[in-house]
Coordinates of C-alpha atoms and ligand atoms in Angstrom, one line a residue:
M20 CA 8.3 49.8 -36.7
L21 CA 10.5 50.8 -33.9
P22 CA 14.1 51.4 -34.9
K23 CA 16.5 48.7 -33.7
S24 CA 18.5 51.1 -31.5
F25 CA 15.4 51.9 -29.5
M26 CA 14.4 48.3 -28.8
Q27 CA 16.1 47.9 -25.5
A28 CA 14.7 51.2 -24.3
K29 CA 11.2 50.2 -25.2
Y30 CA 10.9 48.4 -21.9
I31 CA 11.0 51.8 -20.1
I32 CA 8.1 53.2 -22.2
D33 CA 6.1 50.0 -21.9
T34 CA 6.6 50.1 -18.1
I35 CA 5.6 53.7 -17.8
E36 CA 2.5 53.0 -19.9
E37 CA 1.5 50.1 -17.7
Y38 CA 1.3 52.6 -14.9
G39 CA -1.2 54.6 -16.9
H40 CA 1.2 57.4 -18.2
E41 CA 2.4 58.5 -21.6
A42 CA 6.0 58.2 -22.7
Y43 CA 7.9 58.9 -25.9
F44 CA 11.3 59.0 -27.3
V45 CA 12.2 62.6 -27.9
G46 CA 14.8 65.2 -29.2
G47 CA 18.2 64.4 -30.5
C48 CA 17.8 60.6 -30.5
V49 CA 14.7 60.7 -32.7
R50 CA 16.4 63.2 -35.0
D51 CA 19.6 61.0 -35.3
V52 CA 17.7 57.7 -35.7
L53 CA 15.7 59.2 -38.6
L54 CA 18.9 60.4 -40.2
N55 CA 20.5 57.0 -39.7
R56 CA 23.2 58.6 -37.6
P57 CA 24.6 56.9 -34.5
I58 CA 22.6 57.9 -31.5
R59 CA 24.3 59.2 -28.4
D60 CA 21.9 59.1 -25.5
I61 CA 18.2 58.2 -25.5
D62 CA 15.9 60.8 -24.0
I63 CA 12.4 59.9 -23.0
T64 CA 9.6 62.4 -22.2
T65 CA 6.7 61.4 -20.1
S66 CA 3.5 62.5 -18.4
A67 CA 4.6 60.7 -15.2
P68 CA 6.1 63.0 -12.5
P69 CA 9.6 62.2 -11.3
A70 CA 8.3 60.8 -8.0
I71 CA 6.3 58.1 -10.0
I72 CA 9.3 57.2 -12.1
Q73 CA 11.3 56.7 -8.9
T74 CA 8.7 54.3 -7.6
I75 CA 8.2 52.2 -10.7
F76 CA 11.9 51.6 -11.6
P77 CA 14.4 50.0 -9.2
K78 CA 17.4 52.0 -10.3
V79 CA 16.8 55.7 -10.6
I80 CA 19.3 58.5 -10.2
P81 CA 17.8 61.9 -9.5
V82 CA 20.2 64.0 -11.6
G83 CA 18.0 67.0 -12.2
I84 CA 14.9 66.3 -10.3
E85 CA 14.0 70.0 -9.9
H86 CA 13.8 70.1 -13.7
G87 CA 11.9 66.9 -13.8
T88 CA 14.8 64.8 -15.0
V89 CA 15.9 61.5 -13.6
I90 CA 18.1 58.8 -15.0
V91 CA 16.7 55.3 -15.2
R92 CA 19.2 52.5 -15.4
H93 CA 18.2 49.4 -17.3
K94 CA 20.4 46.6 -18.5
N95 CA 23.5 48.7 -17.9
E96 CA 22.2 51.6 -20.0
S97 CA 21.1 55.0 -18.8
Y98 CA 18.0 56.7 -20.0
E99 CA 17.2 60.3 -19.3
V100 CA 13.5 60.5 -18.4
T101 CA 12.0 63.9 -18.2
T102 CA 8.5 64.9 -17.2
F103 CA 6.7 66.9 -19.9
R104 CA 7.4 70.4 -19.1
V105 CA 6.9 74.0 -20.1
D106 CA 9.6 76.4 -19.1
G107 CA 8.7 79.6 -17.2
T108 CA 10.0 82.9 -18.3
Y109 CA 13.8 83.4 -18.6
T110 CA 14.6 86.5 -16.7
D111 CA 18.4 86.1 -16.2
Q112 CA 18.7 84.2 -19.5
R113 CA 20.4 81.3 -17.6
H114 CA 17.8 79.3 -15.8
P115 CA 14.1 79.1 -16.3
D116 CA 12.5 80.8 -13.3
S117 CA 10.1 77.9 -12.9
V118 CA 9.4 74.7 -14.6
Q119 CA 5.8 73.7 -14.6
F120 CA 5.0 70.1 -15.2
I121 CA 2.2 69.7 -17.5
N122 CA 0.3 66.9 -19.0
Q123 CA 0.8 67.4 -22.7
L124 CA 3.3 66.3 -25.2
D125 CA 2.5 69.3 -27.4
E126 CA 3.6 71.8 -24.9
D127 CA 6.8 69.9 -24.2
L128 CA 7.7 69.8 -27.9
K129 CA 6.8 73.5 -28.4
R130 CA 9.6 74.6 -25.9
R131 CA 12.3 72.8 -27.9
D132 CA 14.7 74.8 -29.9
F133 CA 14.6 73.6 -33.5
T134 CA 12.0 71.7 -35.5
I135 CA 14.5 68.8 -36.1
N136 CA 14.9 68.6 -32.3
A137 CA 11.2 68.7 -31.6
L138 CA 10.3 65.3 -32.9
A139 CA 8.9 62.5 -30.7
M140 CA 8.4 58.8 -31.4
D141 CA 6.1 56.4 -29.7
K142 CA 6.9 52.8 -28.8
N143 CA 5.7 51.6 -32.2
G144 CA 8.0 53.9 -34.1
K145 CA 5.3 56.4 -35.1
V146 CA 6.7 59.9 -35.4
I147 CA 5.0 62.8 -33.7
D148 CA 5.9 65.9 -35.8
L149 CA 4.0 69.1 -34.9
F150 CA 6.4 71.6 -36.5
S151 CA 7.3 70.0 -39.8
G152 CA 10.5 68.7 -38.4
M153 CA 10.5 65.8 -40.9
T154 CA 10.4 68.1 -43.9
D155 CA 13.3 70.1 -42.4
L156 CA 15.2 66.9 -41.8
N157 CA 14.7 65.9 -45.5
N158 CA 15.6 69.4 -46.7
K159 CA 18.6 69.6 -44.3
L160 CA 17.4 72.7 -42.6
I161 CA 17.7 74.2 -39.1
R162 CA 14.7 76.2 -38.2
T163 CA 13.4 77.4 -34.9
V164 CA 10.2 76.1 -33.4
G165 CA 8.0 79.3 -33.6
N166 CA 9.3 82.8 -33.9
G167 CA 13.1 82.9 -34.1
V168 CA 13.6 86.3 -32.5
E169 CA 11.4 85.3 -29.5
R170 CA 13.1 81.9 -29.2
F171 CA 16.6 83.2 -29.4
T172 CA 15.8 86.0 -26.9
E173 CA 14.4 83.5 -24.5
D174 CA 17.7 81.6 -24.5
P175 CA 20.5 83.1 -26.7
L176 CA 22.5 79.9 -26.3
R177 CA 20.2 78.6 -29.1
I178 CA 22.1 80.9 -31.5
I179 CA 25.3 78.9 -30.8
R180 CA 23.3 75.7 -30.9
A181 CA 22.1 76.5 -34.4
L182 CA 25.8 76.8 -35.5
R183 CA 26.7 73.6 -33.6
F184 CA 23.9 71.6 -35.4
S185 CA 25.0 73.0 -38.8
S186 CA 28.5 71.7 -38.0
Q187 CA 27.3 68.3 -36.7
L188 CA 24.8 67.6 -39.4
G189 CA 26.0 69.7 -42.4
F190 CA 22.6 71.4 -42.5
A191 CA 21.8 74.9 -43.7
I192 CA 20.2 77.4 -41.4
E193 CA 16.8 78.6 -42.7
K194 CA 16.7 82.2 -43.8
K195 CA 14.5 83.7 -41.2
T196 CA 16.2 81.7 -38.4
L197 CA 19.5 83.1 -39.6
K198 CA 18.2 86.6 -39.7
A199 CA 16.9 86.2 -36.1
M200 CA 20.2 84.9 -35.0
K201 CA 22.0 88.0 -36.3
L202 CA 19.4 90.3 -34.6
V203 CA 19.6 88.7 -31.2
M204 CA 23.3 87.7 -31.0
P205 CA 24.5 90.7 -28.8
Q206 CA 22.6 88.9 -26.0
I207 CA 25.0 86.0 -26.1
E208 CA 27.0 88.1 -23.7
N209 CA 24.4 87.4 -21.0
I210 CA 24.8 83.6 -21.0
A211 CA 27.1 81.5 -18.8
V212 CA 30.4 80.9 -20.5
E213 CA 30.4 77.2 -19.6
R214 CA 27.3 76.7 -21.7
I215 CA 28.9 78.5 -24.6
T216 CA 32.1 76.4 -24.3
N217 CA 30.1 73.2 -24.3
E218 CA 28.3 74.1 -27.6
M219 CA 31.5 75.4 -29.2
E220 CA 33.3 72.3 -28.4
K221 CA 30.7 70.3 -30.3
L222 CA 30.8 72.8 -33.1
F223 CA 34.6 72.3 -33.6
R224 CA 34.1 68.5 -33.4
G225 CA 31.4 68.4 -36.0
D226 CA 31.8 66.3 -39.1
S227 CA 30.8 69.3 -41.2
I228 CA 32.9 71.8 -39.4
N229 CA 33.3 73.8 -42.5
T230 CA 29.6 74.4 -42.6
G231 CA 29.6 75.4 -39.0
L232 CA 32.5 77.8 -39.5
H233 CA 30.9 79.3 -42.6
Y234 CA 27.9 80.3 -40.5
L235 CA 30.1 81.5 -37.6
K236 CA 31.8 83.8 -40.0
E237 CA 28.7 84.8 -41.9
T238 CA 26.7 85.7 -38.8
K239 CA 29.8 87.2 -37.0
V240 CA 28.6 85.5 -33.8
Y241 CA 32.3 85.3 -32.8
K242 CA 32.1 89.1 -32.0
Y243 CA 30.2 88.1 -28.9
L244 CA 32.4 85.1 -27.8
P245 CA 35.2 85.3 -25.2
I246 CA 38.6 86.4 -26.6
M247 CA 37.3 86.3 -30.2
L248 CA 35.5 89.6 -29.5
K249 CA 38.9 91.2 -28.9
Y250 CA 40.7 89.5 -31.7
P251 CA 38.0 89.1 -34.4
Y252 CA 40.5 88.4 -37.2
I253 CA 41.6 85.1 -35.8
V254 CA 38.4 83.4 -37.0
A255 CA 39.2 84.4 -40.6
E256 CA 42.6 82.9 -40.2
I257 CA 41.5 79.4 -39.4
P258 CA 43.2 77.3 -42.2
K259 CA 41.1 76.1 -45.1
E260 CA 42.3 72.6 -44.4
I261 CA 40.4 72.5 -41.1
K262 CA 39.1 69.1 -40.0
P263 CA 37.0 68.2 -37.0
L264 CA 38.9 69.0 -33.7
H265 CA 38.0 66.3 -31.2
S266 CA 38.7 68.3 -28.1
F267 CA 38.7 71.8 -26.9
G268 CA 42.4 71.5 -26.1
Q269 CA 43.0 71.1 -29.8
V270 CA 40.8 74.1 -30.5
I271 CA 42.9 76.3 -28.1
A272 CA 46.2 75.0 -29.5
L273 CA 45.0 75.9 -33.0
F274 CA 44.0 79.4 -32.0
H275 CA 47.2 79.9 -30.0
Y276 CA 49.1 78.9 -33.1
I277 CA 47.2 81.4 -35.2
E278 CA 47.7 84.2 -32.7
R279 CA 50.7 83.7 -30.4
Q280 CA 50.0 87.0 -28.6
I281 CA 47.1 85.3 -26.8
P282 CA 48.5 82.9 -24.2
V283 CA 47.0 79.4 -23.7
I284 CA 46.1 80.3 -20.2
A285 CA 44.1 83.3 -21.3
W286 CA 41.9 81.0 -23.4
I287 CA 41.5 78.6 -20.6
K288 CA 40.4 81.3 -18.2
A289 CA 38.1 83.1 -20.6
W290 CA 36.4 79.9 -21.7
K291 CA 36.4 78.4 -18.2
C292 CA 38.0 75.2 -19.3
S293 CA 38.9 72.2 -17.1
N294 CA 42.4 71.3 -15.9
E295 CA 42.4 68.5 -18.4
T296 CA 41.8 70.8 -21.3
K297 CA 44.5 73.1 -19.9
H298 CA 47.0 70.3 -19.8
E299 CA 46.1 69.1 -23.3
A300 CA 46.3 72.6 -24.8
H301 CA 49.7 73.2 -23.2
Q302 CA 51.0 69.8 -24.4
L303 CA 49.8 70.3 -28.0
T304 CA 51.1 73.9 -28.1
Q305 CA 54.5 72.8 -26.9
A306 CA 54.6 70.0 -29.5
L307 CA 53.5 72.3 -32.4
T308 CA 56.1 74.9 -31.5
Q309 CA 58.8 72.3 -31.4
Y310 CA 57.6 70.7 -34.6
E311 CA 57.8 74.0 -36.3
E312 CA 61.4 74.5 -35.1
T313 CA 63.0 71.1 -35.3
G314 CA 60.5 68.7 -36.9
L315 CA 59.4 65.5 -35.3
S316 CA 62.2 65.0 -32.8
R317 CA 62.6 62.3 -30.2
W318 CA 62.4 65.0 -27.5
L319 CA 59.1 66.2 -28.9
V320 CA 57.6 62.7 -28.8
Y321 CA 59.1 61.9 -25.4
Q322 CA 57.4 65.0 -23.9
L323 CA 54.0 64.4 -25.5
D324 CA 51.5 62.2 -23.6
T325 CA 50.4 59.1 -25.6
Q326 CA 46.8 60.2 -25.3
F327 CA 47.6 63.4 -27.4
Y328 CA 49.2 61.6 -30.4
D329 CA 46.0 61.7 -32.4
G330 CA 45.3 65.4 -31.6
F331 CA 48.9 66.4 -32.5
A332 CA 48.8 64.5 -35.8
N333 CA 45.4 66.0 -36.6
L334 CA 46.7 69.6 -35.9
T335 CA 49.8 69.1 -38.0
S336 CA 47.5 67.9 -40.9
I337 CA 45.7 71.3 -40.6
L338 CA 48.6 73.6 -39.9
F339 CA 51.4 71.9 -41.9
S340 CA 49.2 70.3 -44.6
E341 CA 52.3 69.9 -46.8
N342 CA 54.1 68.0 -44.2
P343 CA 51.7 66.4 -41.7
V344 CA 52.8 64.0 -39.0
R345 CA 51.1 60.6 -39.0
K346 CA 50.3 58.9 -35.7
Q347 CA 52.3 55.8 -36.7
D348 CA 55.4 58.1 -37.2
I349 CA 55.0 59.2 -33.6
E350 CA 54.5 55.7 -32.3
K351 CA 57.5 54.4 -34.1
I352 CA 59.7 57.0 -32.5
A353 CA 58.1 56.4 -29.1
K354 CA 58.8 52.7 -29.3
E355 CA 62.5 53.4 -29.8
L356 CA 62.9 55.8 -26.9
P357 CA 65.5 54.7 -24.4
I358 CA 63.5 56.0 -21.5
R359 CA 59.9 56.9 -20.8
S360 CA 60.3 59.4 -18.0
K361 CA 62.8 61.0 -15.6
R362 CA 62.3 58.1 -13.3
D363 CA 64.0 55.8 -15.8
L364 CA 67.1 57.8 -15.8
A365 CA 70.1 55.8 -14.5
V366 CA 71.1 58.6 -12.1
N367 CA 68.8 60.6 -9.8
G368 CA 69.0 63.5 -7.4
H369 CA 70.7 61.5 -4.7
D370 CA 73.5 60.5 -7.1
L371 CA 74.1 64.1 -7.9
I372 CA 74.2 65.1 -4.3
Q373 CA 76.7 62.4 -3.7
M374 CA 78.9 63.7 -6.5
F375 CA 78.8 67.2 -5.2
P376 CA 78.5 66.7 -1.4
R377 CA 79.4 70.3 -0.5
A378 CA 76.9 71.9 -2.9
E379 CA 73.5 73.1 -1.5
K380 CA 70.3 71.7 -2.9
G381 CA 68.9 74.0 -5.5
P382 CA 67.6 74.4 -9.0
W383 CA 70.9 73.0 -10.4
L384 CA 69.7 69.5 -9.5
Q385 CA 66.6 69.6 -11.7
Q386 CA 68.5 71.5 -14.4
T387 CA 71.2 68.8 -14.6
L388 CA 68.7 66.0 -14.6
T389 CA 66.7 67.6 -17.4
Q390 CA 70.0 68.1 -19.4
L391 CA 70.8 64.4 -18.9
E392 CA 67.2 63.4 -19.8
K393 CA 67.4 65.3 -23.0
K394 CA 70.8 63.9 -24.0
V395 CA 69.6 60.3 -23.2
V396 CA 66.4 60.8 -25.1
E397 CA 68.2 62.2 -28.1
G398 CA 70.6 59.3 -28.1
H399 CA 73.7 61.4 -27.3
L400 CA 74.3 59.6 -24.0
V401 CA 73.8 56.0 -23.0
N402 CA 71.5 55.6 -20.1
K403 CA 74.1 53.9 -17.8
K404 CA 75.2 55.3 -14.5
F405 CA 78.9 55.4 -15.4
S406 CA 78.4 57.2 -18.7
L407 CA 76.1 59.8 -17.2
K408 CA 78.4 60.4 -14.3
E409 CA 81.3 60.7 -16.6
W410 CA 79.5 63.3 -18.6
I411 CA 78.6 65.2 -15.4
T412 CA 82.2 65.2 -14.4
C413 CA 83.3 66.6 -17.7
N414 CA 80.4 69.1 -17.7
P415 CA 80.0 70.0 -14.0
P416 CA 76.8 71.9 -13.2
E417 CA 76.9 75.6 -12.3
I418 CA 76.1 75.5 -8.6
N419 CA 75.5 78.8 -6.9
Ligands
LIG10 P1 23.5 65.7 -28.9 O1 23.5 64.5 -29.9 O2 24.6 66.5 -29.1 O3 23.2 65.3 -27.5 P2 20.8 66.8 -28.7 O4 19.8 67.2 -29.8 O5 20.4 65.6 -27.9 O6 22.2 66.6 -29.4 P3 21.0 68.2 -26.3 O7 21.8 69.4 -26.0 O8 21.4 66.9 -25.6 O9 21.1 68.0 -27.8 O10 19.5 68.5 -26.0 C1 18.5 67.5 -26.0 C2 17.2 68.1 -26.5 O11 16.7 69.0 -25.6 C3 17.3 68.8 -27.8 O12 17.2 67.9 -28.9 C4 16.2 69.8 -27.8 O13 15.0 69.3 -28.1 C5 16.2 70.2 -26.3 N1 17.0 71.3 -25.9 C6 18.3 71.3 -25.4 N2 18.7 72.5 -25.1 C7 17.8 73.4 -25.5 C8 17.6 74.8 -25.4 N3 18.6 75.6 -25.0 N4 16.4 75.3 -25.8 C9 15.4 74.5 -26.2 N5 15.5 73.2 -26.3 C10 16.6 72.6 -25.9
LIG11 MG1 21.6 64.8 -26.2

């Protein structure tokens, strides 16, 4: 029987078969469905070349057509449909030199990284398992398809992927696979950082993060990762209370907290993170530092974006496990804040200029506004024009 979560996608396979080609569910979705885990995206592998897929379905997005991958849209869902393929040799260890499309499921499964990821399922729910992936699923084992040393040498990212899957699934890494990882790991330095970051983000997010970190420490893979290679001790200093970190911004804030010598921006650059991650890491770092100094103050809550409440609460439960902050504590304070942003302040730059008409514009303007902002947020001043102006008159800014 086809699992329920594949029912809607069956249409894609039926249609491809009507046109005389083979098609199967494949990879992570089959693994997760067999484990009864929520599935993320449904991947389909087929003997039909991309050009055929484009003619048989009305809505096709050619996302990676050179690798034989297109996205088929059906009933508001996206399905990644990839033509059976066998990768060419990997000379620069980044991109396969060539991808040949072939007409066999076997070859397609053979190029996949781990036995649990090399399972396919037909439209009737029959599992195609060429490498004892089902046994490994039952035994909770991560094992390479074929010779580990060869497979990791072909693409050293698979070493980090093994750690990532151990963290997501709580699986052990099979002995020979683990040995091969240790042997090949110096080659991690040859792979693109973005690919590493992507996998490490998933590792830190994993439900079984402690398993993942156990293998990260045991293999010493961190000796080949950006920044960690220079400061190897920071991995050992990750608190025992660690829980899944749902974003890389949280990961960076945690490491920065562990070793303040390494600025947040150094992490961002070395791991080639996005501007969103940069903003998040800065926000969380600022909140953690303030929390350490003054506890959960109104000023802290005021400065923290709503979207980072969860992340901040999570980090305090790891770093201050005796005294963690709960999200509802943050929300309660946020609700009672007299203002939400500088714009809500009862005086603005114009008011200040009017008060000091002979003063030149300069940093004093912003500084004074920030002072007022903090006083209002902390409840030391009422957010009314007259009371703010009165305070300024008594505490005139230093204008120079
Ligand atoms: P997730 O749930 O995180 O998406 P996934 O197993 O789907 O997990 P992906 O990175 O999306 O992982 O890859 C999809 C499938 O493609 C894998 O299950 C595996 O079969 C294959 N694959 C991906 N990357 C590699 C790689 N570097 N080497 C070999 N096979 C790979
Ligand atoms: Mg996937």
